[in-house]
């Protein structure tokens, strides 16, 4: 019997909508966050911010050891999707502003309850499927 001759035995079930009707974000926004954290450099940047709560741009760059042109691109991506907040502050002894970055609640959540949770559960998955 060919694949085209096969009669379906039951209807294919559709999944429930992924978001409630009153969701604050769209599915596209959630997927953009997932895509952003999926890059190794952005993942390292976000992990470093979560570990430190807030860092100046120069301290963060030194901590993640990324080329300057790549660093700002990746940092801007995290800010654009809402995983990182950017603020500028003038210190008492400075002539200009300093830029500081910190993870948003969504940034912490996607890191701690998403990617890192999967990493923590790797052994459970290995035990269950080996």
mmCIF file of N, CA and C in Angstrom:
data_model
loop_
_atom_site.group_PDB
_atom_site.id
_atom_site.type_symbol
_atom_site.label_atom_id
_atom_site.label_comp_id
_atom_site.label_asym_id
_atom_site.label_seq_id
_atom_site.Cartn_x
_atom_site.Cartn_y
_atom_site.Cartn_z
ATOM 1 N N UNK A 1 0.859 -1.173 0.000
ATOM 2 C CA UNK A 1 0.000 0.000 0.000
ATOM 3 C C UNK A 1 0.903 1.232 0.000
ATOM 4 N N UNK A 2 0.643 2.135 -0.916
ATOM 5 C CA UNK A 2 1.460 3.343 -0.975
ATOM 6 C C UNK A 2 0.977 4.354 0.056
ATOM 7 N N UNK A 3 1.834 5.329 0.307
ATOM 8 C CA UNK A 3 1.522 6.371 1.290
ATOM 9 C C UNK A 3 0.259 7.135 0.904
ATOM 10 N N UNK A 4 0.034 7.357 -0.374
ATOM 11 C CA UNK A 4 -1.144 8.113 -0.815
ATOM 12 C C UNK A 4 -2.432 7.306 -0.703
ATOM 13 N N UNK A 5 -2.319 5.968 -0.665
ATOM 14 C CA UNK A 5 -3.502 5.118 -0.551
ATOM 15 C C UNK A 5 -3.982 4.969 0.890
ATOM 16 N N UNK A 6 -3.118 5.318 1.830
ATOM 17 C CA UNK A 6 -3.439 5.125 3.242
ATOM 18 C C UNK A 6 -4.571 6.066 3.663
ATOM 19 N N UNK A 7 -5.523 5.540 4.363
ATOM 20 C CA UNK A 7 -6.646 6.332 4.879
ATOM 21 C C UNK A 7 -6.325 6.759 6.311
ATOM 22 N N UNK A 8 -6.534 8.027 6.614
ATOM 23 C CA UNK A 8 -6.253 8.459 7.991
ATOM 24 C C UNK A 8 -7.204 7.759 8.961
ATOM 25 N N UNK A 9 -6.661 7.301 10.066
ATOM 26 C CA UNK A 9 -7.491 6.610 11.050
ATOM 27 C C UNK A 9 -8.141 7.582 12.019
ATOM 28 N N UNK A 10 -7.521 8.720 12.209
ATOM 29 C CA UNK A 10 -8.120 9.745 13.064
ATOM 30 C C UNK A 10 -7.620 11.120 12.625
ATOM 31 N N UNK A 11 -8.303 12.119 13.053
ATOM 32 C CA UNK A 11 -7.957 13.480 12.681
ATOM 33 C C UNK A 11 -6.712 13.937 13.442
ATOM 34 N N UNK A 12 -5.873 14.695 12.779
ATOM 35 C CA UNK A 12 -4.678 15.228 13.429
ATOM 36 C C UNK A 12 -5.105 16.333 14.386
ATOM 37 N N UNK A 13 -4.661 16.206 15.636
ATOM 38 C CA UNK A 13 -5.004 17.216 16.642
ATOM 39 C C UNK A 13 -4.115 18.446 16.491
ATOM 40 N N UNK A 14 -4.702 19.588 16.658
ATOM 41 C CA UNK A 14 -3.966 20.845 16.632
ATOM 42 C C UNK A 14 -3.609 21.247 18.063
ATOM 43 N N UNK A 15 -2.403 21.768 18.271
ATOM 44 C CA UNK A 15 -2.044 22.195 19.624
ATOM 45 C C UNK A 15 -2.839 23.433 20.029
ATOM 46 N N UNK A 16 -2.924 23.621 21.335
ATOM 47 C CA UNK A 16 -3.552 24.833 21.855
ATOM 48 C C UNK A 16 -2.706 26.034 21.452
ATOM 49 N N UNK A 17 -3.306 27.225 21.373
ATOM 50 C CA UNK A 17 -2.498 28.422 21.082
ATOM 51 C C UNK A 17 -1.396 28.561 22.142
ATOM 52 N N UNK A 18 -0.199 28.972 21.732
ATOM 53 C CA UNK A 18 0.920 29.021 22.673
ATOM 54 C C UNK A 18 0.807 30.132 23.726
ATOM 55 N N UNK A 19 0.025 31.150 23.442
ATOM 56 C CA UNK A 19 -0.076 32.293 24.356
ATOM 57 C C UNK A 19 -1.531 32.561 24.721
ATOM 58 N N UNK A 20 -1.752 33.058 25.925
ATOM 59 C CA UNK A 20 -3.118 33.475 26.263
ATOM 60 C C UNK A 20 -3.499 34.712 25.448
ATOM 61 N N UNK A 21 -4.793 34.945 25.309
ATOM 62 C CA UNK A 21 -5.258 36.098 24.518
ATOM 63 C C UNK A 21 -4.739 37.419 25.048
ATOM 64 N N UNK A 22 -4.565 37.526 26.363
ATOM 65 C CA UNK A 22 -4.128 38.792 26.959
ATOM 66 C C UNK A 22 -2.618 38.851 27.189
ATOM 67 N N UNK A 23 -1.842 38.071 26.427
ATOM 68 C CA UNK A 23 -0.393 38.053 26.578
ATOM 69 C C UNK A 23 0.191 39.438 26.322
ATOM 70 N N UNK A 24 1.178 39.787 27.119
ATOM 71 C CA UNK A 24 1.848 41.077 26.962
ATOM 72 C C UNK A 24 2.785 41.127 25.770
ATOM 73 N N UNK A 25 3.211 39.964 25.305
ATOM 74 C CA UNK A 25 4.113 39.882 24.165
ATOM 75 C C UNK A 25 3.507 38.991 23.088
ATOM 76 N N UNK A 26 3.946 39.196 21.878
ATOM 77 C CA UNK A 26 3.478 38.362 20.770
ATOM 78 C C UNK A 26 4.372 37.133 20.654
ATOM 79 N N UNK A 27 3.897 36.158 19.905
ATOM 80 C CA UNK A 27 4.704 34.970 19.651
ATOM 81 C C UNK A 27 6.003 35.366 18.946
ATOM 82 N N UNK A 28 5.930 36.292 18.022
ATOM 83 C CA UNK A 28 7.130 36.745 17.305
ATOM 84 C C UNK A 28 8.153 37.347 18.275
ATOM 85 N N UNK A 29 7.693 38.074 19.275
ATOM 86 C CA UNK A 29 8.612 38.656 20.260
ATOM 87 C C UNK A 29 9.280 37.570 21.107
ATOM 88 N N UNK A 30 8.508 36.572 21.521
ATOM 89 C CA UNK A 30 9.102 35.465 22.272
ATOM 90 C C UNK A 30 10.121 34.702 21.435
ATOM 91 N N UNK A 31 9.784 34.462 20.177
ATOM 92 C CA UNK A 31 10.706 33.741 19.302
ATOM 93 C C UNK A 31 11.971 34.553 19.037
ATOM 94 N N UNK A 32 11.845 35.875 18.944
ATOM 95 C CA UNK A 32 13.021 36.737 18.763
ATOM 96 C C UNK A 32 13.944 36.643 19.979
ATOM 97 N N UNK A 33 13.359 36.542 21.170
ATOM 98 C CA UNK A 33 14.168 36.376 22.386
ATOM 99 C C UNK A 33 14.919 35.050 22.343
ATOM 100 N N UNK A 34 14.226 33.997 21.950
ATOM 101 C CA UNK A 34 14.868 32.686 21.864
ATOM 102 C C UNK A 34 15.998 32.706 20.838
ATOM 103 N N UNK A 35 15.751 33.355 19.723
ATOM 104 C CA UNK A 35 16.783 33.436 18.688
ATOM 105 C C UNK A 35 17.985 34.227 19.194
ATOM 106 N N UNK A 36 17.736 35.302 19.913
ATOM 107 C CA UNK A 36 18.832 36.129 20.421
ATOM 108 C C UNK A 36 19.716 35.355 21.382
ATOM 109 N N UNK A 37 19.115 34.643 22.302
ATOM 110 C CA UNK A 37 19.916 33.911 23.296
ATOM 111 C C UNK A 37 20.569 32.673 22.681
ATOM 112 N N UNK A 38 20.139 32.288 21.496
ATOM 113 C CA UNK A 38 20.697 31.127 20.831
ATOM 114 C C UNK A 38 22.098 31.321 20.272
ATOM 115 N N UNK A 39 22.586 32.535 20.258
ATOM 116 C CA UNK A 39 23.942 32.788 19.763
ATOM 117 C C UNK A 39 24.919 32.695 20.940
ATOM 118 N N UNK A 40 26.043 31.988 20.777
ATOM 119 C CA UNK A 40 26.977 31.801 21.898
ATOM 120 C C UNK A 40 27.472 33.095 22.539
ATOM 121 N N UNK A 41 27.757 34.111 21.752
ATOM 122 C CA UNK A 41 28.242 35.378 22.323
ATOM 123 C C UNK A 41 27.154 36.061 23.136
ATOM 124 N N UNK A 42 25.939 36.099 22.611
ATOM 125 C CA UNK A 42 24.843 36.732 23.346
ATOM 126 C C UNK A 42 24.503 35.933 24.604
ATOM 127 N N UNK A 43 24.600 34.622 24.518
ATOM 128 C CA UNK A 43 24.386 33.771 25.688
ATOM 129 C C UNK A 43 25.399 34.119 26.778
ATOM 130 N N UNK A 44 26.673 34.255 26.409
ATOM 131 C CA UNK A 44 27.727 34.613 27.385
ATOM 132 C C UNK A 44 27.490 36.001 27.965
ATOM 133 N N UNK A 45 27.094 36.946 27.127
ATOM 134 C CA UNK A 45 26.823 38.299 27.618
ATOM 135 C C UNK A 45 25.701 38.278 28.651
ATOM 136 N N UNK A 46 24.596 37.604 28.322
ATOM 137 C CA UNK A 46 23.463 37.567 29.242
ATOM 138 C C UNK A 46 23.819 36.839 30.529
ATOM 139 N N UNK A 47 24.525 35.723 30.444
ATOM 140 C CA UNK A 47 24.941 34.992 31.656
ATOM 141 C C UNK A 47 25.819 35.859 32.539
ATOM 142 N N UNK A 48 26.721 36.610 31.930
ATOM 143 C CA UNK A 48 27.607 37.479 32.702
ATOM 144 C C UNK A 48 26.810 38.574 33.395
ATOM 145 N N UNK A 49 25.837 39.144 32.707
ATOM 146 C CA UNK A 49 25.003 40.173 33.331
ATOM 147 C C UNK A 49 24.162 39.606 34.466
ATOM 148 N N UNK A 50 23.592 38.445 34.278
ATOM 149 C CA UNK A 50 22.789 37.830 35.340
ATOM 150 C C UNK A 50 23.663 37.570 36.565
ATOM 151 N N UNK A 51 24.899 37.134 36.360
ATOM 152 C CA UNK A 51 25.806 36.854 37.471
ATOM 153 C C UNK A 51 26.224 38.118 38.216
ATOM 154 N N UNK A 52 26.203 39.266 37.528
ATOM 155 C CA UNK A 52 26.691 40.516 38.120
ATOM 156 C C UNK A 52 25.617 41.565 38.358
ATOM 157 N N UNK A 53 24.402 41.312 37.939
ATOM 158 C CA UNK A 53 23.271 42.236 38.042
ATOM 159 C C UNK A 53 23.378 43.455 37.137
ATOM 160 N N UNK A 54 24.490 44.136 37.141
ATOM 161 C CA UNK A 54 24.674 45.305 36.278
ATOM 162 C C UNK A 54 26.160 45.529 36.075
ATOM 163 N N UNK A 55 26.527 45.882 34.843
ATOM 164 C CA UNK A 55 27.924 46.171 34.533
ATOM 165 C C UNK A 55 28.012 47.344 33.574
ATOM 166 N N UNK A 56 29.109 48.077 33.682
ATOM 167 C CA UNK A 56 29.373 49.113 32.692
ATOM 168 C C UNK A 56 29.719 48.421 31.380
ATOM 169 N N UNK A 57 29.599 49.159 30.310
ATOM 170 C CA UNK A 57 29.895 48.595 28.982
ATOM 171 C C UNK A 57 31.326 48.083 28.915
ATOM 172 N N UNK A 58 32.268 48.821 29.475
ATOM 173 C CA UNK A 58 33.672 48.397 29.400
ATOM 174 C C UNK A 58 33.940 47.178 30.279
ATOM 175 N N UNK A 59 33.356 47.121 31.473
ATOM 176 C CA UNK A 59 33.551 45.950 32.330
ATOM 177 C C UNK A 59 32.935 44.703 31.700
ATOM 178 N N UNK A 60 31.765 44.853 31.098
ATOM 179 C CA UNK A 60 31.109 43.732 30.456
ATOM 180 C C UNK A 60 31.924 43.232 29.266
ATOM 181 N N UNK A 61 32.435 44.142 28.464
ATOM 182 C CA UNK A 61 33.242 43.759 27.304
ATOM 183 C C UNK A 61 34.479 42.992 27.742
ATOM 184 N N UNK A 62 35.140 43.467 28.782
ATOM 185 C CA UNK A 62 36.331 42.774 29.283
ATOM 186 C C UNK A 62 35.984 41.381 29.820
ATOM 187 N N UNK A 63 34.832 41.243 30.440
ATOM 188 C CA UNK A 63 34.428 39.968 31.033
ATOM 189 C C UNK A 63 34.091 38.912 29.982
ATOM 190 N N UNK A 64 33.518 39.324 28.864
ATOM 191 C CA UNK A 64 33.130 38.337 27.844
ATOM 192 C C UNK A 64 34.165 38.195 26.740
ATOM 193 N N UNK A 65 35.159 39.074 26.703
ATOM 194 C CA UNK A 65 36.274 38.978 25.756
ATOM 195 C C UNK A 65 35.792 38.784 24.320
ATOM 196 N N UNK A 66 35.148 39.817 23.792
ATOM 197 C CA UNK A 66 34.617 39.807 22.429
ATOM 198 C C UNK A 66 35.204 40.987 21.675
ATOM 199 N N UNK A 67 35.433 40.810 20.382
ATOM 200 C CA UNK A 67 35.917 41.915 19.550
ATOM 201 C C UNK A 67 34.929 43.081 19.612
ATOM 202 N N UNK A 68 35.431 44.314 19.587
ATOM 203 C CA UNK A 68 34.583 45.501 19.746
ATOM 204 C C UNK A 68 33.430 45.564 18.759
ATOM 205 N N UNK A 69 33.700 45.319 17.482
ATOM 206 C CA UNK A 69 32.631 45.438 16.488
ATOM 207 C C UNK A 69 31.549 44.384 16.710
ATOM 208 N N UNK A 70 31.915 43.197 17.142
ATOM 209 C CA UNK A 70 30.933 42.154 17.432
ATOM 210 C C UNK A 70 30.221 42.402 18.746
ATOM 211 N N UNK A 71 30.930 42.920 19.709
ATOM 212 C CA UNK A 71 30.384 43.146 21.045
ATOM 213 C C UNK A 71 29.154 44.048 20.998
ATOM 214 N N UNK A 72 29.274 45.191 20.376
ATOM 215 C CA UNK A 72 28.149 46.134 20.347
ATOM 216 C C UNK A 72 26.972 45.600 19.530
ATOM 217 N N UNK A 73 27.268 44.887 18.473
ATOM 218 C CA UNK A 73 26.198 44.284 17.676
ATOM 219 C C UNK A 73 25.392 43.314 18.542
ATOM 220 N N UNK A 74 26.066 42.412 19.219
ATOM 221 C CA UNK A 74 25.373 41.406 20.038
ATOM 222 C C UNK A 74 24.665 42.031 21.235
ATOM 223 N N UNK A 75 25.283 42.998 21.834
ATOM 224 C CA UNK A 75 24.649 43.678 22.968
ATOM 225 C C UNK A 75 23.388 44.415 22.525
ATOM 226 N N UNK A 76 23.454 45.074 21.400
ATOM 227 C CA UNK A 76 22.272 45.761 20.862
ATOM 228 C C UNK A 76 21.147 44.789 20.543
ATOM 229 N N UNK A 77 21.490 43.600 20.049
ATOM 230 C CA UNK A 77 20.467 42.580 19.779
ATOM 231 C C UNK A 77 19.733 42.205 21.067
ATOM 232 N N UNK A 78 20.464 42.026 22.148
ATOM 233 C CA UNK A 78 19.853 41.673 23.434
ATOM 234 C C UNK A 78 18.972 42.804 23.958
ATOM 235 N N UNK A 79 19.408 44.023 23.758
ATOM 236 C CA UNK A 79 18.605 45.179 24.172
ATOM 237 C C UNK A 79 17.344 45.276 23.311
ATOM 238 N N UNK A 80 17.492 45.109 22.005
ATOM 239 C CA UNK A 80 16.365 45.245 21.074
ATOM 240 C C UNK A 80 15.235 44.257 21.358
ATOM 241 N N UNK A 81 15.560 43.036 21.777
ATOM 242 C CA UNK A 81 14.509 42.045 22.027
ATOM 243 C C UNK A 81 13.995 42.076 23.467
ATOM 244 N N UNK A 82 14.584 42.929 24.311
ATOM 245 C CA UNK A 82 14.076 43.091 25.672
ATOM 246 C C UNK A 82 14.685 42.179 26.717
ATOM 247 N N UNK A 83 15.833 41.567 26.427
ATOM 248 C CA UNK A 83 16.486 40.714 27.420
ATOM 249 C C UNK A 83 17.466 41.482 28.297
ATOM 250 N N UNK A 84 17.883 42.653 27.825
ATOM 251 C CA UNK A 84 18.850 43.478 28.547
ATOM 252 C C UNK A 84 18.375 44.928 28.524
ATOM 253 N N UNK A 85 18.522 45.600 29.659
ATOM 254 C CA UNK A 85 18.239 47.038 29.758
ATOM 255 C C UNK A 85 19.535 47.816 29.646
ATOM 256 N N UNK A 86 19.455 48.963 29.006
ATOM 257 C CA UNK A 86 20.603 49.849 28.842
ATOM 258 C C UNK A 86 20.248 51.174 29.488
ATOM 259 N N UNK A 87 21.160 51.705 30.285
ATOM 260 C CA UNK A 87 20.924 53.027 30.863
ATOM 261 C C UNK A 87 22.226 53.808 30.873
ATOM 262 N N UNK A 88 22.076 55.108 30.820
ATOM 263 C CA UNK A 88 23.258 55.964 30.869
ATOM 264 C C UNK A 88 23.219 56.763 32.151
ATOM 265 N N UNK A 89 24.396 56.931 32.736
ATOM 266 C CA UNK A 89 24.494 57.621 34.021
ATOM 267 C C UNK A 89 25.764 58.460 34.026
ATOM 268 N N UNK A 90 25.634 59.619 34.579
ATOM 269 C CA UNK A 90 26.795 60.487 34.756
ATOM 270 C C UNK A 90 27.292 60.317 36.184
ATOM 271 N N UNK A 91 28.579 60.076 36.330
ATOM 272 C CA UNK A 91 29.136 59.983 37.676
ATOM 273 C C UNK A 91 29.633 61.358 38.092
ATOM 274 N N UNK A 92 29.772 61.554 39.371
ATOM 275 C CA UNK A 92 30.129 62.880 39.906
ATOM 276 C C UNK A 92 31.449 63.404 39.353
ATOM 277 N N UNK A 93 32.382 62.520 39.090
ATOM 278 C CA UNK A 93 33.703 62.967 38.627
ATOM 279 C C UNK A 93 33.894 62.892 37.114
ATOM 280 N N UNK A 94 32.815 62.703 36.367
ATOM 281 C CA UNK A 94 32.973 62.539 34.924
ATOM 282 C C UNK A 94 32.401 63.721 34.150
ATOM 283 N N UNK A 95 32.882 63.873 32.938
ATOM 284 C CA UNK A 95 32.392 64.910 32.051
ATOM 285 C C UNK A 95 31.239 64.417 31.181
ATOM 286 N N UNK A 96 31.152 63.115 31.010
ATOM 287 C CA UNK A 96 30.127 62.543 30.131
ATOM 288 C C UNK A 96 29.334 61.452 30.823
ATOM 289 N N UNK A 97 28.620 60.712 30.016
ATOM 290 C CA UNK A 97 27.790 59.627 30.524
ATOM 291 C C UNK A 97 28.510 58.289 30.387
ATOM 292 N N UNK A 98 28.207 57.402 31.290
ATOM 293 C CA UNK A 98 28.673 56.025 31.208
ATOM 294 C C UNK A 98 27.457 55.157 30.937
ATOM 295 N N UNK A 99 27.636 54.132 30.136
ATOM 296 C CA UNK A 99 26.542 53.228 29.806
ATOM 297 C C UNK A 99 26.651 51.971 30.653
ATOM 298 N N UNK A 100 25.516 51.576 31.226
ATOM 299 C CA UNK A 100 25.437 50.384 32.065
ATOM 300 C C UNK A 100 24.371 49.455 31.494
ATOM 301 N N UNK A 101 24.596 48.160 31.671
ATOM 302 C CA UNK A 101 23.668 47.144 31.188
ATOM 303 C C UNK A 101 23.280 46.222 32.331
ATOM 304 N N UNK A 102 22.031 45.785 32.298
ATOM 305 C CA UNK A 102 21.559 44.816 33.290
ATOM 306 C C UNK A 102 20.501 43.941 32.638
ATOM 307 N N UNK A 103 20.362 42.707 33.132
ATOM 308 C CA UNK A 103 19.354 41.819 32.549
ATOM 309 C C UNK A 103 17.957 42.253 32.961
ATOM 310 N N UNK A 104 17.002 42.095 32.074
ATOM 311 C CA UNK A 104 15.608 42.343 32.421
ATOM 312 C C UNK A 104 15.068 41.085 33.116
ATOM 313 N N UNK A 105 13.866 41.177 33.650
ATOM 314 C CA UNK A 105 13.227 39.997 34.256
ATOM 315 C C UNK A 105 13.071 38.899 33.209
ATOM 316 N N UNK A 106 12.718 39.279 31.983
ATOM 317 C CA UNK A 106 12.597 38.290 30.908
ATOM 318 C C UNK A 106 13.962 37.689 30.577
ATOM 319 N N UNK A 107 15.002 38.500 30.615
ATOM 320 C CA UNK A 107 16.350 37.992 30.360
ATOM 321 C C UNK A 107 16.753 36.952 31.390
ATOM 322 N N UNK A 108 16.491 37.251 32.646
ATOM 323 C CA UNK A 108 16.780 36.282 33.711
ATOM 324 C C UNK A 108 15.946 35.016 33.527
ATOM 325 N N UNK A 109 14.668 35.203 33.243
ATOM 326 C CA UNK A 109 13.765 34.064 33.112
ATOM 327 C C UNK A 109 14.129 33.143 31.973
ATOM 328 N N UNK A 110 14.399 33.711 30.808
ATOM 329 C CA UNK A 110 14.712 32.884 29.636
ATOM 330 C C UNK A 110 16.026 32.145 29.838
ATOM 331 N N UNK A 111 16.936 32.756 30.561
ATOM 332 C CA UNK A 111 18.219 32.110 30.823
ATOM 333 C C UNK A 111 18.058 31.013 31.880
ATOM 334 N N UNK A 112 17.485 31.357 33.020
ATOM 335 C CA UNK A 112 17.415 30.435 34.145
ATOM 336 C C UNK A 112 16.387 29.321 33.959
ATOM 337 N N UNK A 113 15.266 29.611 33.323
ATOM 338 C CA UNK A 113 14.202 28.615 33.185
ATOM 339 C C UNK A 113 14.123 28.037 31.775
ATOM 340 N N UNK A 114 15.018 28.452 30.924
ATOM 341 C CA UNK A 114 15.038 27.948 29.556
ATOM 342 C C UNK A 114 16.301 27.142 29.314
ATOM 343 N N UNK A 115 17.294 27.794 28.777
ATOM 344 C CA UNK A 115 18.529 27.129 28.370
ATOM 345 C C UNK A 115 19.227 26.455 29.547
ATOM 346 N N UNK A 116 19.407 27.165 30.645
ATOM 347 C CA UNK A 116 20.131 26.577 31.772
ATOM 348 C C UNK A 116 19.350 25.439 32.417
ATOM 349 N N UNK A 117 18.031 25.511 32.405
ATOM 350 C CA UNK A 117 17.226 24.403 32.930
ATOM 351 C C UNK A 117 17.436 23.159 32.079
ATOM 352 N N UNK A 118 17.482 23.311 30.778
ATOM 353 C CA UNK A 118 17.762 22.166 29.906
ATOM 354 C C UNK A 118 19.142 21.581 30.201
ATOM 355 N N UNK A 119 20.110 22.453 30.445
ATOM 356 C CA UNK A 119 21.456 21.979 30.756
ATOM 357 C C UNK A 119 21.462 21.204 32.077
ATOM 358 N N UNK A 120 20.746 21.719 33.073
ATOM 359 C CA UNK A 120 20.687 21.036 34.370
ATOM 360 C C UNK A 120 20.014 19.673 34.252
ATOM 361 N N UNK A 121 19.054 19.570 33.359
ATOM 362 C CA UNK A 121 18.290 18.337 33.235
ATOM 363 C C UNK A 121 18.888 17.357 32.223
ATOM 364 N N UNK A 122 20.028 17.678 31.681
ATOM 365 C CA UNK A 122 20.641 16.813 30.673
ATOM 366 C C UNK A 122 20.801 15.381 31.174
ATOM 367 N N UNK A 123 21.262 15.206 32.396
ATOM 368 C CA UNK A 123 21.461 13.853 32.916
ATOM 369 C C UNK A 123 20.140 13.104 33.009
ATOM 370 N N UNK A 124 19.086 13.790 33.420
ATOM 371 C CA UNK A 124 17.761 13.156 33.468
ATOM 372 C C UNK A 124 17.350 12.676 32.071
ATOM 373 N N UNK A 125 17.559 13.515 31.073
ATOM 374 C CA UNK A 125 17.214 13.140 29.703
ATOM 375 C C UNK A 125 18.065 11.948 29.243
ATOM 376 N N UNK A 126 19.345 11.990 29.550
ATOM 377 C CA UNK A 126 20.223 10.890 29.160
ATOM 378 C C UNK A 126 19.784 9.588 29.810
ATOM 379 N N UNK A 127 19.431 9.647 31.087
ATOM 380 C CA UNK A 127 18.970 8.439 31.795
ATOM 381 C C UNK A 127 17.661 7.931 31.207
ATOM 382 N N UNK A 128 16.763 8.822 30.884
ATOM 383 C CA UNK A 128 15.441 8.412 30.387
ATOM 384 C C UNK A 128 15.488 7.852 28.975
ATOM 385 N N UNK A 129 16.413 8.326 28.155
ATOM 386 C CA UNK A 129 16.414 7.928 26.755
ATOM 387 C C UNK A 129 17.617 7.063 26.363
ATOM 388 N N UNK A 130 18.367 6.566 27.338
ATOM 389 C CA UNK A 130 19.472 5.680 26.961
ATOM 390 C C UNK A 130 19.204 4.257 27.346
#
